[in-house]
Structure formats: C-alpha cells, structure tokens
Tab-separated table of C-alpha atoms and ligand atoms in Angstrom:
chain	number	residue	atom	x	y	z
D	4	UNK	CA	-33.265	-22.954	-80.056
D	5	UNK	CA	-32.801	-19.929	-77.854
D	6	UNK	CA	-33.193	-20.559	-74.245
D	7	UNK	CA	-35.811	-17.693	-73.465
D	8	UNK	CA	-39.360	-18.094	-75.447
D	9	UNK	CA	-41.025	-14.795	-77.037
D	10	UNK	CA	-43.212	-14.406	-74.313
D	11	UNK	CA	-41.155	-14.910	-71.858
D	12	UNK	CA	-38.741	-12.167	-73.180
D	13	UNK	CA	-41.975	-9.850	-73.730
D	14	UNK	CA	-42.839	-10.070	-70.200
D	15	UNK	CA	-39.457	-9.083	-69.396
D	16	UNK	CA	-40.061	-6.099	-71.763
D	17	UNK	CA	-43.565	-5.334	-69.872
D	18	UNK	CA	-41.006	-4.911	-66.572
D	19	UNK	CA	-38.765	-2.739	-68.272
D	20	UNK	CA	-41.490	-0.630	-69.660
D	21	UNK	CA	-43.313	-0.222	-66.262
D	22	UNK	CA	-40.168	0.830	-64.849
D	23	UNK	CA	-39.172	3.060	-67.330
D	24	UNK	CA	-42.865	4.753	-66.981
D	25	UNK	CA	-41.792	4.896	-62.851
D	26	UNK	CA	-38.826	6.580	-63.805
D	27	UNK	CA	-39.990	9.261	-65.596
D	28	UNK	CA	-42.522	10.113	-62.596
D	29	UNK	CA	-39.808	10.273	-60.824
D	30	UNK	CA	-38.460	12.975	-63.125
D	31	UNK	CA	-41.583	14.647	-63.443
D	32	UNK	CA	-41.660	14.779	-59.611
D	33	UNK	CA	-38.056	16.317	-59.666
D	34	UNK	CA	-38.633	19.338	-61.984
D	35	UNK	CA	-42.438	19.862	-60.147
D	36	UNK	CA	-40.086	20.663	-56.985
D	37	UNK	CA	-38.153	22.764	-58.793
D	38	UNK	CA	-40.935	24.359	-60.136
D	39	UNK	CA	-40.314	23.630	-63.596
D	40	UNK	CA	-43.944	22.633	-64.659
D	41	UNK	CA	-43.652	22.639	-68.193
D	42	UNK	CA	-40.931	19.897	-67.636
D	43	UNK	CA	-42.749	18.080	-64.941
D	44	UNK	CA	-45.552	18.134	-67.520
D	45	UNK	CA	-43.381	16.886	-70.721
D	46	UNK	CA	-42.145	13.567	-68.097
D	47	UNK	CA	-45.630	13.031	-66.337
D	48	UNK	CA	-46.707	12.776	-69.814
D	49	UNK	CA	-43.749	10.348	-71.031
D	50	UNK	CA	-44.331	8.110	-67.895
D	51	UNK	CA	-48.014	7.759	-69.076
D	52	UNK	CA	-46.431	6.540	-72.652
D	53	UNK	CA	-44.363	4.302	-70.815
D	54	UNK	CA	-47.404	2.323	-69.048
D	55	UNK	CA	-49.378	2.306	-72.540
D	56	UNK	CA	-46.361	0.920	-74.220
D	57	UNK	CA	-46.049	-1.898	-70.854
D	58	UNK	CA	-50.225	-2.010	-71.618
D	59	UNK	CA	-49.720	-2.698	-75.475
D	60	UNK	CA	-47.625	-6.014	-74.603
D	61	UNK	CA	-50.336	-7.054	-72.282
D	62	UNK	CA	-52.715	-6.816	-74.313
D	63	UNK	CA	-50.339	-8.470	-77.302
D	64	UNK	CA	-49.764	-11.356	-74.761
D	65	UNK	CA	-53.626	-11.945	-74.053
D	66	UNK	CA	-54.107	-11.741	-77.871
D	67	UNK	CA	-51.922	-14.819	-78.646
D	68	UNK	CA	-53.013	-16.486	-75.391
D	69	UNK	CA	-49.968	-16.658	-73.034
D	70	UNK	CA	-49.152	-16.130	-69.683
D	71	UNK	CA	-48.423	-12.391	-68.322
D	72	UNK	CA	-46.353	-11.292	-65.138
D	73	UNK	CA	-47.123	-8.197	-63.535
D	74	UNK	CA	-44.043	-7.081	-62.231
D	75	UNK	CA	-43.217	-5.642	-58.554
D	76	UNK	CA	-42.333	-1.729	-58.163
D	77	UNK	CA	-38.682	-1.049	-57.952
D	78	UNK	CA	-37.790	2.614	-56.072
D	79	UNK	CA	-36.764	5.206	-58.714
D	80	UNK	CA	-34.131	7.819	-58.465
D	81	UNK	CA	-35.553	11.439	-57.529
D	82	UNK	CA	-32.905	13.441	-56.968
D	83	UNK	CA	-30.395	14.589	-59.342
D	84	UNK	CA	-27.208	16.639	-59.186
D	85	UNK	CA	-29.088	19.432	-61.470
D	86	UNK	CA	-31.413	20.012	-63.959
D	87	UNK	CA	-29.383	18.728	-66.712
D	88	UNK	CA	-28.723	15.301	-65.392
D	89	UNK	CA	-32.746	13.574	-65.845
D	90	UNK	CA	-32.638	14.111	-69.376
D	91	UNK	CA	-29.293	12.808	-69.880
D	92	UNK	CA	-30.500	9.546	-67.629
D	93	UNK	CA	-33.952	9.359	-69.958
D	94	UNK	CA	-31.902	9.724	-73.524
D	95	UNK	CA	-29.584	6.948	-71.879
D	96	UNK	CA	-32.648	5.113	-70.870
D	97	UNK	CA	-34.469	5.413	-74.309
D	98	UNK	CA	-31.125	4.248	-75.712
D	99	UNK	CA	-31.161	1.047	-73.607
D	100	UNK	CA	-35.138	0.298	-74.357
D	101	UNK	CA	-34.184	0.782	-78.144
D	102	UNK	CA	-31.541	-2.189	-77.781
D	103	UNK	CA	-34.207	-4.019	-75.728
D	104	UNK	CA	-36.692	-3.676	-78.694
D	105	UNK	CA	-33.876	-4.726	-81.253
D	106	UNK	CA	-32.955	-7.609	-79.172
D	107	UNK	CA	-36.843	-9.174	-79.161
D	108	UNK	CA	-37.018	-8.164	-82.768
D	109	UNK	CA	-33.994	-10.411	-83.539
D	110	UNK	CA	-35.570	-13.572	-81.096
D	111	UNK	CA	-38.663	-13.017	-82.945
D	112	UNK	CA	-37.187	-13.537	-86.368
D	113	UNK	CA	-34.662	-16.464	-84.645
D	114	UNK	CA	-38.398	-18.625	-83.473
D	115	UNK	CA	-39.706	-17.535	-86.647
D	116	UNK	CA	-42.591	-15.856	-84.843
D	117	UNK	CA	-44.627	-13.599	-87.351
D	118	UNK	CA	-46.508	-12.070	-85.002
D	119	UNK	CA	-44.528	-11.213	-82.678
D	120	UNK	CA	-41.836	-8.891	-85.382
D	121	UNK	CA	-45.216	-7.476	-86.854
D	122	UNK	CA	-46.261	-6.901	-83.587
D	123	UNK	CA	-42.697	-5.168	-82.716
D	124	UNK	CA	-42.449	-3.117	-86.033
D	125	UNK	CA	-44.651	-0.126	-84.422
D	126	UNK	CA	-41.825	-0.141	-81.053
D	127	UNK	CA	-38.991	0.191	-83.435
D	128	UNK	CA	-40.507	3.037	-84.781
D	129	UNK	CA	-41.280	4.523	-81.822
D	130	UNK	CA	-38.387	4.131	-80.136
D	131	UNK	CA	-36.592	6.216	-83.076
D	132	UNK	CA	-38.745	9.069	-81.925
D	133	UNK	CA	-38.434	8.590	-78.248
D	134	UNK	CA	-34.671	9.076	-79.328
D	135	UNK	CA	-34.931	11.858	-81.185
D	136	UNK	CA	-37.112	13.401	-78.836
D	137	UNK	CA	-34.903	13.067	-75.907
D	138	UNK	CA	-31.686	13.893	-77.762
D	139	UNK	CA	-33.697	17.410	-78.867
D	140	UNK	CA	-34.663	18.136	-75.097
D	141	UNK	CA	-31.467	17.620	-73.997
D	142	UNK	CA	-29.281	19.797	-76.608
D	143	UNK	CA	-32.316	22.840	-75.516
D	144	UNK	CA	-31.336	21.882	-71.812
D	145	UNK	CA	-27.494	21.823	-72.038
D	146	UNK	CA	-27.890	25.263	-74.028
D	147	UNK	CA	-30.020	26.664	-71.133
D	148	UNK	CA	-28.870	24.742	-67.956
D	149	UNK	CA	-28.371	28.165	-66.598
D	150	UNK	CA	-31.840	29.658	-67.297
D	151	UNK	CA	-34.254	26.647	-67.461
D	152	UNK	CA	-37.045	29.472	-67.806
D	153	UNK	CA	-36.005	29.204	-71.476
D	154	UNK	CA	-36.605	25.213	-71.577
D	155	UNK	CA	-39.687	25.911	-70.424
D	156	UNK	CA	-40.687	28.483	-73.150
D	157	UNK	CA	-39.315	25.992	-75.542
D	158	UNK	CA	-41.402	22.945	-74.196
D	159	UNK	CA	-44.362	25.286	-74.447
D	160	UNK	CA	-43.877	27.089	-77.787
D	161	UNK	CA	-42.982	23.538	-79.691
D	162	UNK	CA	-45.447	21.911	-77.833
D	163	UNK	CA	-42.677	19.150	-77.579
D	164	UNK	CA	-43.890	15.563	-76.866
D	165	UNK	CA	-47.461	16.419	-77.270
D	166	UNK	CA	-48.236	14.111	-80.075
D	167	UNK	CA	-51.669	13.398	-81.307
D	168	UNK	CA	-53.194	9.983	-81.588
D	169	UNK	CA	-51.344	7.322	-83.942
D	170	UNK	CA	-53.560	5.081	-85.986
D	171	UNK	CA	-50.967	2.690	-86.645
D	172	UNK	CA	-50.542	2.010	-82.779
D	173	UNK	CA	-50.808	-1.265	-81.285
D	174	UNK	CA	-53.662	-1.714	-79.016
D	175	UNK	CA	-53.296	-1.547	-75.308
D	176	UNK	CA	-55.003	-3.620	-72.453
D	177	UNK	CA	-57.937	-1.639	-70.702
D	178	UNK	CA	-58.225	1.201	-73.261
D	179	UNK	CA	-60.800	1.598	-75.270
D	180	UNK	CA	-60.618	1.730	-79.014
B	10	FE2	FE1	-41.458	2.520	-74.106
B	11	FE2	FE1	-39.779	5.622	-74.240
C-alpha cells in the first residue's frame, strides 16, 4: 500500500493550488507596476483559476466525506529581473502542477479509487491547456521583450485566457451552480 492516502495527497494538491493562485497575483501585481494591464489582467485572472481549481478539491473532498486542510499563506515572489522572467516561472510552474496531477492520477489508480481518477480526468485536461497557454504567452513575450506594448495588443486582440464557462468542469466549494 502506498504510504500517503488519496486524500491526504489531495489536500496536498489544495496547498499547491492555493499557492500557485498566490503566485500568479503576485505576477499580476508585477506587470500592474509596470503598467502592463492587459498582462496584470491575463494573471489576476489565472490566480482566480488557481483558487477555483484549490475550491474544486474542496468541494471533491466534502463530497466523499473526508477531512480538508486549509493551508497557511506562503510569501510569493514579486519582483523579477524583467518582463520575460514571470512567464517563464508560470510555464515552469504549470509544468510542475501537471506532474503533480499525473502523480495523484497514478495513486488513484494504485488504491483503486474510482472516484478519485474520474474526479482527476477534467485536471489532466486542463492542465494540457494551462500548458499550452503559457508556452503561447511566452514565445509572444520572448518575441516582444523589447516592446511589451505588442504583448499587450496580442493579449487583447486574441482575447488570450479568456475562456468561457466549461460544462464538463468539476464543481467547486462556495460557487453556485
Ligand atoms: Fe491549477
Ligand atoms: Fe494552472
């Protein structure tokens, strides 16, 4: 038997998400200094996906009736050696959170807990977009680290990270629907 139960390893996850969300405000703070708002905007908005994605677990974990940990807030980094540098530190962190996912994917099939991998299906999928998305921002910001006038034009006319609603989405603890 693995020495770490699902939910134990899912309220690690809830940690990592939380921080993760934390992270990206601080990013979004960053670039609103700079006044980069388009930028600010894209992360404010990604930190707010974060704490839905921390939310959905809670909610996952009251479902099936187990304990859940709030965790404490850890400081974030805010300052960066230039503009290019946050994105490269959120692909690097989506990177790590898609390993994370894997990892409870693979305990979940080990404990052969149902649920829990139908549960996690909708995160893998996500996290391939998170990804993408980050990998996409960061080849427009590397092109334009001179000029980030143009990422902002480019955040704006693509109307990058602004999804719409997904159907298929796990529910999450305190929001309606
Ligand atoms: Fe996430
Ligand atoms: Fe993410």
């Amino acid at each position: 038997m693995p020495e770490k139960s699902f939910a134990d390893a899912l309220n690690e996850q809830i940690a990592n998400e939380f921080a993760a969300s934390q992270q990206y405000v601080g990013v979004a703070v960053y670039y609103d200094a700079e006044t980069l708002p388009r930028l600010a905007a894209f992360f404010y908005r990604q930190a707010m996906e974060e704490r839905e994605h921390a939310m959905m677990m809670v909610q996952y974990l009251l479902d099936v009736g187990e304990d859940i940990h709030i965790p404490d807030i850890k400081a974030q980094e805010t300052s960066f050696s230039d503009g290019v540098a946050p994105v490269k530190a959120a692909l690097h962190q989506e990177k790590r959170v898609s390993d994370e996912i894997f990892a409870l994917f693979e305990l979940a099939r080990e404990v052969k807990d149902y649920r829990a991998e139908q549960f996690l299906q909708w995160f893998v999928k996500e996290q391939v977009e998170e990804v993408a998305l980050m990998s996409d921002l960061l080849n427009v910001v590397e092109r334009s680290k001179d000029n980030l006038l143009l990422v902002e034009d480019y955040i704006a006319r693509e109307s990058l990270g602004e999804e719409g609603s997904d159907p298929t989405a796990p529910p999450a603890a305190g929001m309606a629907g």
